[in-house]
């Protein structure tokens, strides 16, 4: 009898603990009553859409390259910083709280603490999934790990999967599918681009896992986490309407992409970039049933974070993909058709105002949050500025609460290249579009990564050798032959016309090579013919 009573009391206590736990969790959630309720940060910009006025404000600054920002279960923004910290910030007050610091994070170039996703059913699965790089002896490893949220911190790390990593092209984005599976976008860890087409490699893929790290039985390949392949370097991953899964992916010299992911889909890299628009690509696309992108950009824009906008708060953005860019330093609004399988239009906001924008998230009430990436390894010209890096809020301005400020007012624009000015030469325009993100507008490059062009013997020396480099780039094998002078691969720009290559190289030689002799289109053509005949 005593045993029965004791069991009964245990059950009551357990239920009480459960109820208290749920209530405690609910008390942490701050209800959002209106678009502007309780927000205290000042507005630093206003923008007019078709009929909606939106504002921009900074909610927190002086961050260490916030890589991933997500809307948390407590209505705070949870975010990773590349150096190894996971924190959350109250978007109304800017108050920050540290949740976790991972000591073994390896950080160089684009390695570090990267992707994160919070389980959408947090009250039942209080899990946070993280992707970061570490070193094991002389190898870089990309680790997928699960943490449990308890008493305001992240504890109980569980390693779900480890794959090879590199100092670049690690991918890293994470999301939870509508069916509860964990989706992980991995990079091809170039320059070994063959990983993307190799089904024995987990790099250059979208992987699908159970939340305990096991492999779902209904995956495309028995015993494999591979969901799709042929990815180069996914930087955005989000589900939209109708369970459509979208990615934003870095191209090489051409064709950054937005893709609609399909189960068992091959997305072509490295055999196909963008659409199948060359003879070689057409053959591969036909043989391998390549899934074509919804959109591709040449010149490249370095697409980064991606989110889906579904609310009516900003009606112009309903049913759009919101995309941030690193190279172009802007926010892009990509209008989808009803089915979500085509992009109908594109417009740009905040062009060159915030610098590199790494990630984006949308709150349940339709506010948009952006994180800048100006203190990373490859800042844009003029950045970082004071108090970078930041997380900023973009929100609808109610006319009854906010007056017009013409000094702040901007207008959303269609695609306008700021390089297309009458006083900009064609060579300078091509240089900005294809070269300056690595070699910088002043030609100084990035120390230890991208070589300086200023007074370089390669720039002012042999025309034929410079043309060869411009047309065909620097491959892994060429790097070994050239030695330590080049520690970063360079794509080839053979897709440009002879005239465009000549204009670009002439600008480079005269701007950075001590006014070296110009190069003409015939000289470009002569090198192409010679290389083709040697082959």
Coordinates of C-alpha atoms in Angstrom, one line a residue:
X1 CA 0.0 0.0 0.0
X2 CA 2.8 2.3 0.9
X3 CA 4.4 1.6 -2.5
X4 CA 1.3 2.5 -4.3
X5 CA 0.9 5.8 -2.4
X6 CA 4.6 6.6 -3.1
X7 CA 4.1 5.9 -6.8
X8 CA 1.0 8.2 -6.8
X9 CA 3.0 11.0 -5.1
X10 CA 5.8 10.6 -7.6
X11 CA 3.4 11.0 -10.5
X12 CA 1.8 14.1 -8.9
X13 CA 5.3 15.6 -8.3
X14 CA 6.3 14.8 -11.9
X15 CA 3.2 16.5 -13.3
X16 CA 3.7 19.5 -11.1
X17 CA 7.3 19.8 -12.3
X18 CA 6.1 19.5 -15.9
X19 CA 3.5 22.2 -15.4
X20 CA 5.9 24.5 -13.6
X21 CA 8.5 23.9 -16.4
X22 CA 6.0 24.8 -19.1
X23 CA 4.8 27.9 -17.3
X24 CA 8.4 29.0 -16.6
X25 CA 9.2 28.7 -20.3
X26 CA 6.1 30.6 -21.3
X27 CA 7.0 33.4 -18.9
X28 CA 10.2 33.9 -20.8
X29 CA 8.2 34.6 -24.0
X30 CA 7.6 38.3 -24.5
X31 CA 4.3 38.9 -26.5
X32 CA 4.6 41.1 -29.5
X33 CA 1.5 43.3 -29.5
X34 CA 2.3 45.5 -32.5
X35 CA 5.0 46.2 -35.0
X36 CA 6.5 49.0 -33.0
X37 CA 5.6 48.0 -29.4
X38 CA 8.4 48.4 -26.9
X39 CA 11.2 49.0 -29.3
X40 CA 13.6 51.7 -28.1
X41 CA 16.4 51.9 -30.7
X42 CA 16.5 55.1 -32.8
X43 CA 15.8 55.0 -36.6
X44 CA 18.8 55.7 -38.8
X45 CA 17.2 55.3 -42.2
X46 CA 13.8 55.4 -43.9
X47 CA 12.8 53.8 -47.2
X48 CA 9.7 54.1 -49.4
X49 CA 8.4 51.0 -51.1
X50 CA 5.4 51.1 -53.4
X51 CA 3.0 52.3 -50.7
X52 CA 4.8 51.2 -47.5
X53 CA 7.3 53.2 -45.5
X54 CA 9.9 51.2 -43.6
X55 CA 12.6 52.1 -41.1
X56 CA 16.0 50.8 -40.2
X57 CA 17.6 50.8 -36.8
X58 CA 20.6 49.2 -35.1
X59 CA 19.7 47.0 -32.1
X60 CA 23.2 45.8 -31.2
X61 CA 26.7 46.6 -32.3
X62 CA 30.4 45.8 -31.7
X63 CA 29.9 42.1 -32.5
X64 CA 32.5 39.5 -33.7
X65 CA 31.1 38.7 -37.2
X66 CA 27.6 37.4 -36.4
X67 CA 27.3 34.5 -38.9
X68 CA 23.8 33.2 -38.2
X69 CA 20.8 35.0 -36.7
X70 CA 17.5 33.2 -35.9
X71 CA 14.3 34.2 -34.2
X72 CA 14.4 32.4 -30.8
X73 CA 11.6 30.7 -28.9
X74 CA 11.6 33.6 -26.4
X75 CA 11.2 36.3 -29.0
X76 CA 14.9 37.3 -28.7
X77 CA 17.3 37.0 -31.6
X78 CA 19.7 34.1 -31.1
X79 CA 23.0 34.4 -33.0
X80 CA 26.4 32.9 -33.5
X81 CA 29.6 34.8 -33.7
X82 CA 32.5 33.5 -35.8
X83 CA 34.9 33.4 -32.9
X84 CA 32.9 30.7 -31.0
X85 CA 30.1 32.4 -29.0
X86 CA 26.3 31.8 -29.1
X87 CA 24.3 34.6 -27.6
X88 CA 20.8 36.1 -27.7
X89 CA 19.7 39.8 -27.9
X90 CA 16.5 41.4 -26.9
X91 CA 15.5 43.2 -30.1
X92 CA 13.5 45.8 -28.1
X93 CA 16.3 46.9 -25.8
X94 CA 19.6 45.6 -27.2
X95 CA 20.3 43.6 -24.0
X96 CA 22.6 40.7 -24.8
X97 CA 23.0 37.3 -23.0
X98 CA 25.7 34.7 -23.6
X99 CA 24.4 31.2 -24.0
X100 CA 27.6 29.3 -24.9
X101 CA 31.3 29.7 -25.8
X102 CA 33.0 26.9 -27.7
X103 CA 36.7 27.0 -27.0
X104 CA 37.9 24.6 -29.7
X105 CA 36.6 26.6 -32.6
X106 CA 39.2 27.0 -35.4
X107 CA 39.0 30.3 -37.1
X108 CA 40.7 31.3 -40.3
X109 CA 39.1 33.0 -43.3
X110 CA 35.6 31.6 -43.3
X111 CA 36.1 28.9 -40.7
X112 CA 34.8 29.3 -37.1
X113 CA 31.4 29.0 -35.5
X114 CA 29.0 29.2 -38.4
X115 CA 25.5 27.8 -38.9
X116 CA 22.8 27.4 -36.3
X117 CA 19.2 26.3 -36.1
X118 CA 16.8 26.3 -33.1
X119 CA 14.3 23.4 -33.1
X120 CA 10.9 24.9 -34.0
X121 CA 9.1 22.8 -31.4
X122 CA 11.3 24.0 -28.6
X123 CA 9.0 23.2 -25.8
X124 CA 9.2 19.5 -26.7
X125 CA 12.7 19.5 -28.2
X126 CA 14.9 22.2 -26.5
X127 CA 17.7 21.7 -29.0
X128 CA 20.0 24.0 -30.7
X129 CA 22.1 22.6 -33.6
X130 CA 25.5 24.2 -34.5
X131 CA 28.1 23.8 -37.2
X132 CA 31.6 24.8 -36.5
X133 CA 35.2 24.0 -37.6
X134 CA 38.0 22.6 -35.5
X135 CA 41.4 21.2 -36.1
X136 CA 42.4 17.6 -35.4
X137 CA 46.1 17.2 -35.8
X138 CA 46.7 18.8 -39.2
X139 CA 43.2 18.4 -40.6
X140 CA 40.3 20.9 -40.5
X141 CA 37.0 19.2 -39.5
X142 CA 33.5 20.6 -39.9
X143 CA 31.4 19.4 -37.0
X144 CA 27.6 19.2 -36.6
X145 CA 26.7 19.3 -32.9
X146 CA 23.5 19.4 -30.9
X147 CA 23.1 21.3 -27.6
X148 CA 20.2 21.3 -25.0
X149 CA 18.9 24.5 -23.6
X150 CA 18.7 24.4 -19.8
X151 CA 18.5 27.1 -17.3
X152 CA 19.4 29.8 -19.8
X153 CA 22.5 28.2 -21.2
X154 CA 23.4 25.5 -23.8
X155 CA 24.7 22.3 -22.4
X156 CA 25.1 18.6 -23.1
X157 CA 26.9 18.7 -26.5
X158 CA 26.3 15.8 -28.7
X159 CA 28.4 15.3 -31.9
X160 CA 26.0 14.3 -34.7
X161 CA 28.4 14.2 -37.7
X162 CA 31.9 15.3 -38.7
X163 CA 33.1 15.8 -42.2
X164 CA 36.2 17.3 -43.8
X165 CA 36.5 21.1 -43.8
X166 CA 38.8 23.7 -45.3
X167 CA 39.6 27.4 -44.8
X168 CA 36.8 28.2 -47.3
X169 CA 33.7 26.7 -48.9
X170 CA 32.4 25.0 -45.8
X171 CA 28.7 25.8 -46.5
X172 CA 27.3 25.6 -43.0
X173 CA 23.6 26.5 -43.1
X174 CA 21.1 24.5 -41.1
X175 CA 17.3 24.3 -41.1
X176 CA 14.6 22.0 -39.7
X177 CA 12.3 20.5 -42.4
X178 CA 8.5 20.5 -42.0
X179 CA 8.8 16.7 -41.3
X180 CA 11.2 17.4 -38.4
X181 CA 14.4 16.3 -40.2
X182 CA 17.6 18.3 -39.9
X183 CA 18.9 19.7 -43.1
X184 CA 22.6 20.6 -43.4
X185 CA 24.2 22.4 -46.3
X186 CA 27.9 21.5 -46.8
X187 CA 30.4 23.2 -49.0
X188 CA 32.6 21.5 -51.5
X189 CA 35.7 22.6 -49.5
X190 CA 37.3 23.7 -52.8
X191 CA 39.7 23.9 -54.5
X192 CA 39.0 20.2 -54.7
X193 CA 35.7 20.7 -56.5
X194 CA 35.3 17.0 -57.4
X195 CA 33.7 16.4 -54.0
X196 CA 30.4 17.9 -55.1
X197 CA 29.7 15.2 -57.7
X198 CA 31.2 12.4 -55.6
X199 CA 28.5 10.5 -53.8
X200 CA 31.1 9.0 -51.5
X201 CA 31.9 12.4 -50.2
X202 CA 29.5 14.4 -47.9
X203 CA 30.9 17.7 -49.1
X204 CA 29.0 19.9 -51.7
X205 CA 25.7 18.4 -50.6
X206 CA 22.5 18.9 -48.7
X207 CA 22.4 16.3 -46.0
X208 CA 19.3 15.1 -44.2
X209 CA 19.4 13.6 -40.7
X210 CA 17.2 12.7 -37.8
X211 CA 17.7 15.1 -34.9
X212 CA 19.7 12.5 -33.1
X213 CA 22.2 12.3 -36.0
X214 CA 21.0 9.0 -37.4
X215 CA 20.1 8.6 -41.1
X216 CA 16.4 8.5 -42.1
X217 CA 15.3 5.3 -43.7
X218 CA 13.6 7.2 -46.5
X219 CA 16.6 9.1 -47.7
X220 CA 17.5 8.8 -51.4
X221 CA 20.4 6.5 -50.8
X222 CA 20.2 3.8 -48.2
X223 CA 22.5 4.4 -45.3
X224 CA 23.6 7.9 -46.6
X225 CA 22.6 11.3 -45.3
X226 CA 22.8 12.8 -48.9
X227 CA 19.6 14.5 -50.0
X228 CA 21.0 16.4 -53.0
X229 CA 24.4 17.0 -54.5
X230 CA 26.3 19.2 -57.0
X231 CA 26.4 22.2 -54.6
X232 CA 29.4 24.5 -54.5
X233 CA 29.1 26.6 -51.3
X234 CA 25.6 27.1 -49.9
X235 CA 25.2 30.3 -47.9
X236 CA 21.4 30.5 -47.5
X237 CA 18.9 27.7 -46.7
X238 CA 15.2 28.3 -46.0
X239 CA 11.8 26.7 -46.4
X240 CA 9.1 28.7 -48.1
X241 CA 5.5 28.2 -49.0
X242 CA 4.4 24.7 -50.0
X243 CA 7.5 23.1 -48.2
X244 CA 9.7 24.5 -50.9
X245 CA 13.4 24.4 -49.8
X246 CA 15.6 27.2 -51.3
X247 CA 19.3 27.7 -51.3
X248 CA 21.6 30.6 -52.2
X249 CA 24.9 29.4 -53.6
X250 CA 28.2 31.0 -54.5
X251 CA 29.2 30.4 -58.1
X252 CA 32.8 30.8 -59.3
X253 CA 33.7 33.5 -61.7
X254 CA 30.1 33.4 -62.9
X255 CA 26.6 32.3 -61.9
X256 CA 25.8 32.8 -58.3
X257 CA 22.5 30.9 -57.9
X258 CA 19.1 30.6 -56.2
X259 CA 18.0 27.0 -56.3
X260 CA 14.8 25.2 -55.5
X261 CA 15.9 21.9 -53.9
X262 CA 14.6 18.5 -55.0
X263 CA 15.0 15.1 -53.4
X264 CA 17.9 13.3 -55.2
X265 CA 18.6 16.4 -57.3
X266 CA 21.9 17.0 -59.0
X267 CA 22.7 20.8 -59.2
X268 CA 25.6 20.4 -61.5
X269 CA 28.7 21.9 -59.8
X270 CA 31.5 21.8 -60.9
X271 CA 30.4 20.6 -64.4
X272 CA 27.7 23.2 -64.7
X273 CA 27.5 26.8 -63.4
X274 CA 24.2 28.5 -63.7
X275 CA 22.2 27.3 -66.7
X276 CA 23.2 24.8 -69.3
X277 CA 24.4 27.3 -71.9
X278 CA 27.6 25.8 -73.3
X279 CA 28.1 22.6 -75.3
X280 CA 29.9 20.8 -72.5
X281 CA 27.2 21.8 -70.0
X282 CA 24.4 20.7 -72.3
X283 CA 25.9 17.2 -72.6
X284 CA 26.4 16.9 -68.8
X285 CA 22.9 18.3 -68.0
X286 CA 21.3 15.8 -70.3
X287 CA 23.3 12.8 -69.0
X288 CA 23.0 13.8 -65.3
X289 CA 19.5 15.3 -65.3
X290 CA 20.8 18.5 -63.7
X291 CA 18.3 20.7 -61.8
X292 CA 18.6 24.3 -63.1
X293 CA 18.6 27.3 -60.9
X294 CA 15.7 29.7 -60.4
X295 CA 18.1 32.6 -61.0
X296 CA 21.8 33.1 -61.6
X297 CA 23.9 36.2 -61.5
X298 CA 26.9 37.1 -63.7
X299 CA 28.8 39.2 -62.5
X300 CA 28.6 37.4 -59.2
X301 CA 27.1 39.1 -56.1
X302 CA 28.3 36.6 -53.4
X303 CA 24.8 35.7 -52.1
X304 CA 24.6 35.0 -48.4
X305 CA 21.7 34.7 -45.9
X306 CA 18.2 33.8 -47.2
X307 CA 14.8 34.0 -45.6
X308 CA 11.1 33.7 -46.8
X309 CA 8.7 36.6 -46.1
X310 CA 5.1 35.5 -45.7
X311 CA 3.3 38.1 -43.6
X312 CA 1.0 41.0 -44.7
X313 CA 2.9 43.6 -42.6
X314 CA 5.0 44.7 -45.6
X315 CA 2.6 43.7 -48.4
X316 CA 5.2 44.4 -51.2
X317 CA 7.3 41.6 -49.8
X318 CA 4.7 38.9 -49.2
X319 CA 5.8 35.7 -50.9
X320 CA 9.3 36.8 -51.5
X321 CA 12.8 35.5 -50.8
X322 CA 14.9 38.0 -49.0
X323 CA 18.6 37.6 -49.9
X324 CA 21.6 39.3 -48.4
X325 CA 24.9 39.7 -50.4
X326 CA 28.5 40.1 -49.4
X327 CA 30.1 41.3 -52.6
X328 CA 27.4 43.7 -53.6
X329 CA 26.6 44.9 -50.0
X330 CA 22.8 44.9 -50.3
X331 CA 19.5 43.3 -49.5
X332 CA 17.6 41.8 -52.5
X333 CA 13.9 41.2 -52.7
X334 CA 13.0 38.3 -55.0
X335 CA 9.3 38.0 -55.8
X336 CA 8.1 34.4 -56.3
X337 CA 5.2 33.2 -58.3
X338 CA 2.3 31.5 -56.5
X339 CA 3.8 28.0 -56.8
X340 CA 7.2 29.2 -55.6
X341 CA 9.0 27.7 -58.5
X342 CA 10.0 30.9 -60.4
X343 CA 11.4 34.3 -59.5
X344 CA 9.3 37.1 -61.1
X345 CA 11.3 40.2 -60.2
X346 CA 14.2 41.5 -58.2
X347 CA 14.9 44.8 -56.4
X348 CA 17.7 46.2 -54.2
X349 CA 17.7 47.9 -50.8
X350 CA 20.5 49.6 -48.8
X351 CA 23.0 49.3 -51.6
X352 CA 26.5 49.8 -50.2
X353 CA 25.2 51.3 -47.0
X354 CA 25.8 48.5 -44.5
X355 CA 28.7 46.8 -46.1
X356 CA 28.8 43.0 -46.3
X357 CA 25.5 41.5 -45.1
X358 CA 25.9 38.0 -43.9
X359 CA 22.5 36.8 -42.7
X360 CA 18.9 37.6 -42.3
X361 CA 15.9 36.5 -40.3
X362 CA 12.2 37.4 -40.2
X363 CA 10.2 37.7 -37.0
X364 CA 6.7 36.3 -36.6
X365 CA 5.3 39.9 -36.9
X366 CA 7.1 40.6 -40.1
X367 CA 10.1 42.6 -38.9
X368 CA 13.4 41.8 -40.8
X369 CA 16.8 41.5 -39.1
X370 CA 20.2 41.7 -40.9
X371 CA 23.6 41.0 -39.6
X372 CA 26.7 42.6 -41.1
X373 CA 30.0 40.9 -41.8
X374 CA 32.5 43.8 -42.0
X375 CA 35.0 42.6 -39.5
X376 CA 35.7 39.3 -41.3
X377 CA 38.7 38.4 -43.5
X378 CA 37.6 40.2 -46.6
X379 CA 35.9 43.6 -45.8
X380 CA 34.5 45.8 -48.6
X381 CA 36.0 49.2 -49.4
X382 CA 35.3 51.7 -46.6
X383 CA 34.5 49.1 -44.0
X384 CA 34.5 48.2 -41.2
X385 CA 33.1 51.4 -39.7
X386 CA 32.8 52.4 -36.1
X387 CA 30.8 49.9 -34.0
X388 CA 30.8 47.1 -36.7
X389 CA 29.6 44.4 -36.7
X390 CA 25.9 45.0 -36.1
X391 CA 22.5 43.5 -36.2
X392 CA 19.9 45.9 -37.6
X393 CA 16.1 45.8 -37.7
X394 CA 13.9 46.7 -40.7
X395 CA 10.3 47.4 -39.9
X396 CA 7.1 49.1 -41.1
X397 CA 6.7 52.7 -40.1
X398 CA 3.2 53.7 -39.1
X399 CA 2.3 57.2 -40.2
X400 CA 0.6 57.9 -36.9
X401 CA 3.8 57.2 -35.0
X402 CA 6.6 58.4 -37.3
X403 CA 6.9 61.6 -39.3
X404 CA 8.5 61.7 -42.7
X405 CA 12.2 62.6 -42.7
X406 CA 13.3 63.6 -46.2
X407 CA 17.0 63.5 -45.1
X408 CA 16.6 59.8 -44.4
X409 CA 14.2 59.0 -47.2
X410 CA 15.3 56.5 -49.9
X411 CA 13.4 54.7 -52.6
X412 CA 13.6 51.0 -53.4
X413 CA 15.4 50.5 -56.7
X414 CA 15.5 48.0 -59.5
X415 CA 18.9 46.6 -60.5
X416 CA 21.2 49.5 -61.2
X417 CA 24.9 48.9 -61.4
X418 CA 26.7 51.8 -59.6
X419 CA 29.7 51.1 -61.8
X420 CA 27.8 52.1 -65.0
X421 CA 28.6 55.7 -64.8
X422 CA 29.6 57.9 -67.7
X423 CA 32.9 58.8 -66.1
X424 CA 33.9 55.1 -65.5
X425 CA 35.8 53.4 -68.2
X426 CA 34.8 49.9 -69.4
X427 CA 38.0 48.5 -68.0
X428 CA 37.4 49.9 -64.6
X429 CA 33.8 48.7 -64.7
X430 CA 34.9 45.1 -65.5
X431 CA 37.6 45.3 -62.8
X432 CA 35.0 46.3 -60.2
X433 CA 32.6 43.6 -61.3
X434 CA 35.1 40.7 -61.5
X435 CA 38.3 41.5 -59.7
X436 CA 37.9 44.1 -56.9
X437 CA 36.2 41.8 -54.4
X438 CA 39.5 39.9 -54.2
X439 CA 42.2 42.3 -55.3
X440 CA 40.4 45.4 -53.9
X441 CA 39.8 48.7 -55.7
X442 CA 43.3 49.9 -54.8
X443 CA 44.9 46.7 -56.1
X444 CA 46.4 45.8 -52.8
X445 CA 44.6 42.4 -52.4
X446 CA 44.2 40.7 -49.0
X447 CA 47.5 40.0 -47.2
X448 CA 48.3 36.3 -47.1
X449 CA 45.3 35.4 -49.3
X450 CA 44.9 37.4 -52.5
X451 CA 48.1 38.9 -54.0
X452 CA 48.6 42.6 -54.5
X453 CA 48.5 43.8 -58.1
X454 CA 50.4 47.0 -57.4
X455 CA 53.8 46.9 -59.2
X456 CA 53.4 43.2 -59.6
X457 CA 55.8 41.6 -62.1
X458 CA 52.8 39.5 -63.3
X459 CA 50.9 42.7 -64.1
X460 CA 53.6 44.8 -65.8
X461 CA 55.6 41.9 -67.3
X462 CA 54.8 39.4 -70.1
X463 CA 51.5 40.2 -71.8
X464 CA 51.0 36.6 -72.8
X465 CA 51.5 35.3 -69.3
X466 CA 49.1 37.8 -67.9
X467 CA 46.5 37.0 -70.5
X468 CA 46.9 33.3 -69.8
X469 CA 46.2 33.9 -66.1
X470 CA 43.2 36.1 -66.8
X471 CA 41.6 33.6 -69.3
X472 CA 42.3 30.3 -67.5
X473 CA 42.9 31.3 -63.9
X474 CA 45.1 29.4 -61.4
X475 CA 44.2 25.8 -60.7
X476 CA 45.4 23.6 -57.8
X477 CA 48.1 22.1 -60.1
X478 CA 49.2 25.5 -61.3
X479 CA 49.6 26.6 -57.7
X480 CA 51.9 23.7 -57.0
X481 CA 54.0 24.7 -60.0
X482 CA 54.1 28.4 -59.1
X483 CA 55.0 27.8 -55.5
X484 CA 54.1 29.9 -52.5
X485 CA 53.5 33.1 -54.5
X486 CA 49.9 32.0 -55.0
X487 CA 48.1 30.4 -52.0
X488 CA 44.6 31.0 -53.4
X489 CA 43.1 29.6 -56.6
X490 CA 41.8 32.0 -59.2
X491 CA 38.9 31.4 -61.6
X492 CA 39.4 31.9 -65.3
X493 CA 37.5 34.7 -67.1
X494 CA 37.5 33.0 -70.6
X495 CA 33.8 33.6 -70.8
X496 CA 34.4 37.3 -71.3
X497 CA 34.8 38.6 -74.8
X498 CA 38.3 39.4 -76.2
X499 CA 37.4 43.1 -76.0
X500 CA 36.3 42.9 -72.4
X501 CA 39.4 41.0 -71.3
X502 CA 41.6 43.5 -73.1
X503 CA 39.8 46.4 -71.5
X504 CA 40.2 44.9 -68.0
X505 CA 43.9 44.0 -68.4
X506 CA 44.7 47.4 -69.9
X507 CA 43.0 49.1 -66.9
X508 CA 45.0 46.8 -64.5
X509 CA 48.3 47.4 -66.2
X510 CA 47.9 51.2 -66.4
X511 CA 46.4 51.5 -62.9
X512 CA 48.6 49.2 -61.0
X513 CA 51.5 48.3 -63.3
X514 CA 53.2 51.7 -63.6
X515 CA 51.4 52.7 -66.7
X516 CA 52.5 49.5 -68.6
X517 CA 51.6 49.1 -72.2
X518 CA 48.0 48.4 -73.1
X519 CA 46.6 45.1 -74.4
X520 CA 44.3 44.8 -77.4
X521 CA 41.6 42.3 -78.3
X522 CA 43.7 40.6 -81.0
X523 CA 46.4 39.8 -78.4
X524 CA 43.7 38.1 -76.3
X525 CA 42.5 36.1 -79.3
X526 CA 46.0 35.0 -80.2
X527 CA 46.5 33.5 -76.8
X528 CA 43.1 31.7 -77.0
X529 CA 44.1 30.2 -80.4
X530 CA 47.5 29.1 -79.1
X531 CA 46.0 27.4 -76.0
X532 CA 43.4 25.6 -78.2
X533 CA 46.0 24.4 -80.6
X534 CA 48.2 23.1 -77.8
X535 CA 45.2 21.1 -76.4

